[in-house]
Amino acid sequence: MSRLSSSGPQTADAPTPEDAFHETAALSDRDREPRHGAAADGPMLAADGTPLKKSLARALRAQKLRALALIAPLLIFVLVTFIAPIADMLFRSIENQIVQDTLPRTTAVVQDWNPDTGEPPSEAVYEALYRDLFLAAEARRHTRLGQRLNYEETGMSSLFRGTGRDVDDFGEANVETLEDLDDRWEEAAFWVELTSGEGGEGVVDAARERYMRLADLSSRSPLGDVWCAVKGVFAETCDVAPEDVDLGFSLSGTFAETFPRTAEAYAEFAVFMALEEGETVADDEPWEAVYVALDQDLRALSPEELAAYDGPNADALRAAQEALAEVPPVDFRAAFLNSDEDWADIDNWRTIQTYSPPYTTGYFLNAVDMQKTPEGPALRDADERIYGLLFQRTMFMSLVITFSCILLGYPVAWILANLPMRQANLLLILVLLPFWTSLLVRTSAWKVMLQQQGVINDVLVWLGLVADESRLIMINNQFGTIVAMTHILLPFMILPLYSVMQTIPPSYLRAAKSLGATNWTAFWRVYFPQTVPGIGAGSILVFILAIGYYITPEIVGGTTGTFISNRIAYHISSSLNWGLAAALGTILLVVVLVLYWAYDKIVGIDNVKLGG
Amino acid sequence: MNREPDLAATDTQEAFVAFERVQKSYDGETLVVKDLNLDMPKGEFLTMLGPSGSGKTTCLMMLAGFETATHGEIKLGGKPINNIPPHKRGIGMVFQNYALFPHMTVAENLSFPLEVRKISKSEREEKIRRALDMVQMGEFGGRRPAQLSGGQQQRIALARALVFEPELVLMDEPLGALDKQLREHMQFEITNLAHELGITVVYVTHDQTEALTMSDRVAVFNDGKIQQLAAPDVLYESPENSFVAQFIGENNTLLGTIKEIRNEYAVVELDDGELIDCKPVNVSKPGERTLISIRPERVEFNKERLQEGAHTLKAEVLEFIYMGDIFRTRLRVAGKDDFIIKTRNAPDQRRLKPGEQIEIGWLPDDCRALDA
């Protein structure tokens, strides 16, 4: 061999295959020594001395990267359009930030209240609620919170809506006293002069953050910055991000120190004007909450302390303090009770307190027919439990549908697998035909078939099997749902069964018969066990599809044949209780995953065959 | 390997397996099996040999009961079995792809025919053990078929077909999927087993070597008919028609016309005018077209070894192929370029050179004049 290579175009010192062989032999000789020695129990080494695992990983890296690049478009698409929204949706099942975002001050102080005393919370809580609710009402966000709390305690929605209308008038006497005292209090410019200065940025920023959370305004992400930069290249402008909007106002640090409540309220007013109205504080006189806050602040200060204040318009402030001393302080609790007596209701306050934290198990408890009580989670009253029943019904009906599909699909798949190719293909098209027909059409067809004046009843009456006055009720109940869904999901059972049966050669059955088995024994002991993977695959498909089915039960299910998914849809689109819908959805997802896991343990997911 | 078949017994005893005027059609238009008659004595190893589509597998399937005969009767042990379902026929069968049940272990596969026969557990175990030992697979009882090699699966399939002690075993190209060496080994084992156990075997193959080495008798199928049914040596040395001659072994053929038939020999005039002596087989009168067939190893170019007065033909050496044990030389004879002769690689053997002009001849008995 070496003779041949030396006569070829290769130069004499070029490595020949034989040289390579010798080299390998020499290498393996060299390697043999340490392997028996100290390195014997170390990792296997490659020719250059690096661990074999490492060099293998390096060699495969390019391959892996290429594979990743190939799936990347789909992966990103699925992540962005599917996984992320679902994750966000599921997150809503525990998310409860709306209470804290809308009532930041109230939720902070109400924690100290002990509901067991039987007394409503203290004045401080009502005051905090006033300040929160005033801003929320101006931003028209209080109804959303009312709706949210209404899921937990009926009546909260109207409570918030009603008081939201009245909250402007709280402390009316005190506000009017101020305005009557000096016309300047009604001038926007006067207020600007009073509060402007340097050093109050902290208060303003806190107000801005509070408002952004209240109004669900999100700050711009780095990605948004990039996008805006790109738009800038094409001479297009982005809207200014809420955190960057110029308020046209700067709060005085001294003022904020001396009049903390007023500064806070005025800062909120400034943020609201800028972010919501696109104006500045100079354009309008402040809202009532600022006057009420000033009233509070002035009462908190002694005349001496106020005398020490040397900011602008200090004289007006001193006059105001004197005038306000003549009127009683604002009684927030009375104001709230005046608006709606339910504000004295312990249960309402307990609800607010219970749902103050940003995360809650409330939705999940609700989804399993439980509720939060002072004694911890407890089952609801028997007549209020619906979800347990719905879950049970969903499971049961899905199982029935799966079994019906096996019973109906198995013989069809067998025929398909044993017919000559041409006829099998024709039949397969018939099996697939439903896939090309709209789901809605197929379901509606069942409605026509099954209803009391429908085709089947007509035929039965005509045959005399059923009396005209006692036509069978086959729709808008469980029966209708099972029939329609079995029909719709049947292809999902037939196709995996068919593809598995196709791979079973007929010689197995022949062999079994030649060994003395009857037709039934040959089928049951030889053929059937080999189709179990197909049954498994079909059952998983059908069951998982059935458990989350929505349209068909909605149309033909009536009240007794609806699934949990119909309830989820109701909460998504009608009651707008997305948190509960998400909790129900999460439970459904977990149930499916648990079933999948159990199936893997019992049958083994490797045994599932969808084809080949 | 060829054993003398106990043909005498066939005549006296009732045949164990009998096909009587059996016909089979799948589509009602063409006959796949045409008027098949076949008698098999007990203990015979009979091979059905033929090209694909010749009807041999159909015959086997009719015997097993998976196909029904369109016409005629199949008898087993003297009783007609046309209406007996396959599972009641008690015939062991080995399939081409082994058909071992993939979801059962080897032992369970072997246990299956015993279980359906309601044989007690201890007896079952004993039989399974014996069957596995018989095919030297005693340690593989717990394995699944997928964990075995092709040859091992083959042995298990064999053991399964034998474990319930059938008197008749059918084998449908059982060695088709094995490599050459293993195939030869298994051929030997199967024949040995069959004779040791005294079972009757119907073996289907399209491999003529397999047929020749294993069988007591070979039935050569073509076109739905048995072309010749004979012992392997008879089949090889005295083919009765040109199909058998060409299908079994390598064969040189020359076309010609019968010039005269005298005594037991015929003189054939080849198409280029040369004359040769042949043994007439299925030709009868002068003037008839004939295909003469000569086995490559029976052609002689050493004049000393030829019979006195034998006709010889001129030949030109075209190619000499060294094959180790034999030399294979391709000649041009009577205008044909594919005339092959085989010579033994012996020390005194001459190696022909391409371009050499030689004369070839043969014993008239080795040259058979068949139908054209």
Short mmCIF file of N, CA and C in Angstrom, two decimals, chain B residues 208-275:
data_model
loop_
_atom_site.label_atom_id
_atom_site.label_comp_id
_atom_site.label_asym_id
_atom_site.label_seq_id
_atom_site.Cartn_x
_atom_site.Cartn_y
_atom_site.Cartn_z
N GLN B 208 -32.42 -21.71 -5.07
CA GLN B 208 -32.29 -23.09 -5.53
C GLN B 208 -31.24 -23.85 -4.73
N THR B 209 -30.18 -23.18 -4.29
CA THR B 209 -29.17 -23.89 -3.50
C THR B 209 -29.80 -24.45 -2.23
N GLU B 210 -30.59 -23.59 -1.59
CA GLU B 210 -31.29 -24.00 -0.39
C GLU B 210 -32.15 -25.22 -0.68
N ALA B 211 -32.87 -25.15 -1.79
CA ALA B 211 -33.76 -26.26 -2.14
C ALA B 211 -32.97 -27.54 -2.36
N LEU B 212 -31.87 -27.42 -3.06
CA LEU B 212 -31.10 -28.62 -3.38
C LEU B 212 -30.47 -29.23 -2.14
N THR B 213 -29.92 -28.39 -1.26
CA THR B 213 -29.18 -28.93 -0.12
C THR B 213 -30.10 -29.48 0.97
N MET B 214 -31.32 -28.97 1.07
CA MET B 214 -32.13 -29.33 2.23
C MET B 214 -33.14 -30.44 1.99
N SER B 215 -33.59 -30.56 0.75
CA SER B 215 -34.83 -31.32 0.56
C SER B 215 -34.63 -32.79 0.23
N ASP B 216 -35.67 -33.53 0.57
CA ASP B 216 -35.79 -34.88 0.04
C ASP B 216 -36.27 -34.81 -1.41
N ARG B 217 -37.31 -34.00 -1.59
CA ARG B 217 -37.81 -33.77 -2.93
C ARG B 217 -38.04 -32.28 -3.12
N VAL B 218 -37.91 -31.84 -4.39
CA VAL B 218 -38.15 -30.44 -4.70
C VAL B 218 -39.25 -30.36 -5.74
N ALA B 219 -40.20 -29.47 -5.46
CA ALA B 219 -41.23 -29.22 -6.47
C ALA B 219 -40.91 -27.87 -7.09
N VAL B 220 -40.57 -27.89 -8.40
CA VAL B 220 -40.24 -26.63 -9.06
C VAL B 220 -41.52 -26.05 -9.63
N PHE B 221 -41.87 -24.85 -9.15
CA PHE B 221 -43.10 -24.20 -9.57
C PHE B 221 -42.80 -23.18 -10.64
N ASN B 222 -43.66 -23.11 -11.62
CA ASN B 222 -43.66 -21.96 -12.50
C ASN B 222 -45.05 -21.84 -13.10
N ASP B 223 -45.52 -20.61 -13.18
CA ASP B 223 -46.78 -20.35 -13.86
C ASP B 223 -47.92 -21.17 -13.25
N GLY B 224 -47.91 -21.33 -11.92
CA GLY B 224 -49.01 -22.00 -11.25
C GLY B 224 -49.01 -23.51 -11.38
N LYS B 225 -47.93 -24.04 -11.93
CA LYS B 225 -47.89 -25.48 -12.10
C LYS B 225 -46.58 -26.02 -11.55
N ILE B 226 -46.61 -27.30 -11.16
CA ILE B 226 -45.35 -27.94 -10.79
C ILE B 226 -44.68 -28.39 -12.09
N GLN B 227 -43.52 -27.84 -12.35
CA GLN B 227 -42.82 -28.18 -13.58
C GLN B 227 -42.13 -29.54 -13.45
N GLN B 228 -41.58 -29.78 -12.28
CA GLN B 228 -40.94 -31.07 -12.04
C GLN B 228 -40.91 -31.31 -10.54
N LEU B 229 -41.18 -32.52 -10.16
CA LEU B 229 -41.14 -32.89 -8.75
C LEU B 229 -40.20 -34.08 -8.64
N ALA B 230 -39.04 -33.84 -8.04
CA ALA B 230 -38.05 -34.92 -8.03
C ALA B 230 -37.05 -34.65 -6.94
N ALA B 231 -36.21 -35.65 -6.69
CA ALA B 231 -35.12 -35.48 -5.75
C ALA B 231 -34.13 -34.48 -6.32
N PRO B 232 -33.35 -33.81 -5.48
CA PRO B 232 -32.46 -32.75 -5.96
C PRO B 232 -31.51 -33.21 -7.06
N ASP B 233 -30.91 -34.42 -6.90
CA ASP B 233 -29.93 -34.82 -7.91
C ASP B 233 -30.60 -35.07 -9.24
N VAL B 234 -31.78 -35.64 -9.21
CA VAL B 234 -32.51 -35.89 -10.46
C VAL B 234 -32.84 -34.56 -11.11
N LEU B 235 -33.29 -33.65 -10.28
CA LEU B 235 -33.69 -32.34 -10.78
C LEU B 235 -32.53 -31.66 -11.49
N TYR B 236 -31.35 -31.78 -10.87
CA TYR B 236 -30.20 -31.07 -11.41
C TYR B 236 -29.69 -31.77 -12.66
N GLU B 237 -29.62 -33.08 -12.57
CA GLU B 237 -28.97 -33.79 -13.67
C GLU B 237 -29.94 -34.13 -14.78
N SER B 238 -31.20 -34.32 -14.45
CA SER B 238 -32.15 -34.67 -15.51
C SER B 238 -33.36 -33.76 -15.49
N PRO B 239 -33.15 -32.49 -15.78
CA PRO B 239 -34.31 -31.60 -15.84
C PRO B 239 -35.24 -32.03 -16.96
N GLU B 240 -36.51 -31.92 -16.70
CA GLU B 240 -37.46 -32.45 -17.67
C GLU B 240 -37.89 -31.42 -18.70
N ASN B 241 -37.67 -30.16 -18.40
CA ASN B 241 -37.97 -29.16 -19.42
C ASN B 241 -37.01 -28.00 -19.29
N SER B 242 -37.09 -27.11 -20.26
CA SER B 242 -36.09 -26.06 -20.31
C SER B 242 -36.22 -25.11 -19.13
N PHE B 243 -37.44 -24.94 -18.58
CA PHE B 243 -37.56 -24.05 -17.43
C PHE B 243 -36.77 -24.59 -16.25
N VAL B 244 -36.96 -25.87 -15.97
CA VAL B 244 -36.25 -26.46 -14.84
C VAL B 244 -34.75 -26.42 -15.08
N ALA B 245 -34.35 -26.73 -16.30
CA ALA B 245 -32.93 -26.74 -16.62
C ALA B 245 -32.32 -25.37 -16.35
N GLN B 246 -33.04 -24.33 -16.74
CA GLN B 246 -32.47 -23.00 -16.58
C GLN B 246 -32.62 -22.46 -15.16
N PHE B 247 -33.66 -22.93 -14.48
CA PHE B 247 -33.90 -22.38 -13.15
C PHE B 247 -32.96 -23.00 -12.14
N ILE B 248 -32.65 -24.28 -12.31
CA ILE B 248 -31.79 -24.96 -11.34
C ILE B 248 -30.36 -24.93 -11.83
N GLY B 249 -29.50 -24.32 -11.10
CA GLY B 249 -28.09 -24.32 -11.40
C GLY B 249 -27.75 -23.51 -12.63
N GLU B 250 -26.43 -23.45 -12.92
CA GLU B 250 -26.01 -22.70 -14.08
C GLU B 250 -26.11 -23.61 -15.30
N ASN B 251 -26.36 -23.04 -16.44
CA ASN B 251 -26.74 -23.84 -17.58
C ASN B 251 -26.32 -23.13 -18.86
N ASN B 252 -25.76 -23.89 -19.80
CA ASN B 252 -25.50 -23.34 -21.12
C ASN B 252 -26.59 -23.81 -22.06
N THR B 253 -27.08 -22.92 -22.87
CA THR B 253 -28.14 -23.32 -23.79
C THR B 253 -27.73 -22.96 -25.22
N LEU B 254 -28.14 -23.84 -26.12
CA LEU B 254 -27.91 -23.59 -27.55
C LEU B 254 -29.20 -23.95 -28.28
N LEU B 255 -29.56 -23.17 -29.24
CA LEU B 255 -30.78 -23.44 -30.00
C LEU B 255 -30.45 -24.24 -31.25
N GLY B 256 -31.35 -25.15 -31.58
CA GLY B 256 -31.10 -25.93 -32.79
C GLY B 256 -32.35 -26.67 -33.24
N THR B 257 -32.15 -27.57 -34.22
CA THR B 257 -33.27 -28.35 -34.75
C THR B 257 -32.89 -29.83 -34.70
N ILE B 258 -33.85 -30.68 -34.36
CA ILE B 258 -33.59 -32.11 -34.33
C ILE B 258 -33.37 -32.60 -35.77
N LYS B 259 -32.24 -33.26 -35.99
CA LYS B 259 -31.99 -33.77 -37.34
C LYS B 259 -32.48 -35.22 -37.44
N GLU B 260 -32.07 -36.00 -36.48
CA GLU B 260 -32.59 -37.37 -36.45
C GLU B 260 -32.49 -37.92 -35.04
N ILE B 261 -33.33 -38.88 -34.74
CA ILE B 261 -33.27 -39.54 -33.44
C ILE B 261 -33.01 -41.02 -33.71
N ARG B 262 -31.86 -41.49 -33.22
CA ARG B 262 -31.64 -42.92 -33.37
C ARG B 262 -31.15 -43.47 -32.06
N ASN B 263 -31.56 -44.72 -31.82
CA ASN B 263 -31.36 -45.34 -30.52
C ASN B 263 -31.87 -44.40 -29.45
N GLU B 264 -31.01 -44.11 -28.48
CA GLU B 264 -31.51 -43.18 -27.46
C GLU B 264 -30.89 -41.81 -27.61
N TYR B 265 -30.23 -41.54 -28.69
CA TYR B 265 -29.60 -40.24 -28.87
C TYR B 265 -30.17 -39.51 -30.06
N ALA B 266 -30.10 -38.22 -29.98
CA ALA B 266 -30.58 -37.38 -31.08
C ALA B 266 -29.41 -36.60 -31.63
N VAL B 267 -29.42 -36.38 -32.91
CA VAL B 267 -28.43 -35.48 -33.50
C VAL B 267 -29.13 -34.15 -33.73
N VAL B 268 -28.51 -33.14 -33.21
CA VAL B 268 -29.12 -31.81 -33.33
C VAL B 268 -28.24 -30.95 -34.22
N GLU B 269 -28.89 -30.28 -35.13
CA GLU B 269 -28.15 -29.33 -35.98
C GLU B 269 -28.34 -27.94 -35.39
N LEU B 270 -27.21 -27.39 -34.99
CA LEU B 270 -27.30 -26.04 -34.42
C LEU B 270 -27.59 -25.04 -35.52
N ASP B 271 -27.94 -23.81 -35.10
CA ASP B 271 -28.37 -22.83 -36.09
C ASP B 271 -27.25 -22.44 -37.04
N ASP B 272 -25.97 -22.65 -36.64
CA ASP B 272 -24.88 -22.31 -37.56
C ASP B 272 -24.42 -23.53 -38.34
N GLY B 273 -25.18 -24.61 -38.29
CA GLY B 273 -24.92 -25.77 -39.12
C GLY B 273 -24.13 -26.88 -38.46
N GLU B 274 -23.56 -26.65 -37.27
CA GLU B 274 -22.78 -27.70 -36.62
C GLU B 274 -23.70 -28.76 -36.04
N LEU B 275 -23.15 -29.98 -35.90
CA LEU B 275 -23.94 -31.09 -35.39
C LEU B 275 -23.45 -31.49 -34.01
#
